[in-house]
């Protein structure tokens, strides 16, 4: 991407008047256009991040091809504009290592599963986010734009469910998280415990 054009004048003629230039930042390239004229371009725009630096100091040195070679130099600043180059960060919930346990008999719906807290490191971007989700197996849930994930009604069967949520910032960059949920029956748990006690014998 061209940033600016550099033109150098030298009152000498021949090789004494031909000038070559170098810069100090490897993220920038000097592209030769014609005699003593260059285009300053970025080699990779993603190398510049407004959140880590707001300007870049460029050291430009120009030397002629005479013998002995004469040179001059200049320092100038390039200002970096903020753009949407960082995906949204999911601050909460944290990645789930274990399933979120929900008892079938005692949980009243609608039930709030979690509340998303999202942050965008791009300072110029408004903190406006949208969400999509895929749940397997099917589960009656809703995810409203303020980041509240709600279980609207209980399923007809208990078991493991996985909710895959994608968060979008206003520039359509995304982040994802998977939320495992285990909806279990307390009656089944009590039966298992009762069975375990009945089958336990005391050895003397």
XYZ file of C-alpha atoms in Angstrom, residues 17 28 177:
3
model
C 23.444 13.364 -9.080
C 8.258 -0.522 5.066
C -16.743 -20.513 22.375
